[in-house]
Phi, psi and omega in degrees: 000134185264119186258160177252347167245166165320164184274343173288349177235014174313154180239132183291158180289343174281342178279004171295157197244169168271323192221157167223138166230118169278127179254127154260136182250018189249139187291145178242133181264123176294145178311146182244141172269144185212151166265187165316312174285325194297322168339311199259340183253329181276135175293304191304315181296315177297313172314312178277340173289327180291327187293309198301310181295323184294315201294318180291347167279308180301304194288330184268339171276348173275340189264143169253347182215145173254158171285169175286154176289162161051053173231146189299137181243156169243140182226136171243114195240132154256120176236117175261136184226158178301142170328300190298341176277314177040234178254036180268000166249157179277148183292314177313314195278331178284325185290324193280323182293324169285327172296324177284326167312292206278025171281132176093325176259317192263311187232151175309310187206149170305330190284357165289339194270111205276327191215131170233130186239111168233139192232140170236138181226148181281106178219228188259311190226174174294123166215136170222137180229134184232132174223115172254145181206151191290150175248138189289115171293000000 
């Protein structure tokens, strides 16, 4: 059986949730393309990878239960960005950053996500709400 957490953090199967909602009050650095060498030399790549570590930390702290592994999932994401960011970054790069950070935390693998709904709004501060639920097959 493949678990998404280490053996020290593993949950029993009767503790699995049907849905999880996570609120991230943290800015998201949109996904950037990088080469193996670029990870170490590109400032944009370094900023993205550091942001990924912070997002993973926030996601782990906010989780009280896990979704069952190997189940089709539906994901709803609402991102509120400050006016200064506005529409300057691609929505698909924001989505990729969120899914990359949540790999192994929110879902066992991206392949199990059957549907995604994402919207971006202009507001005062960064607020990201992620709602993941099991989808009936």
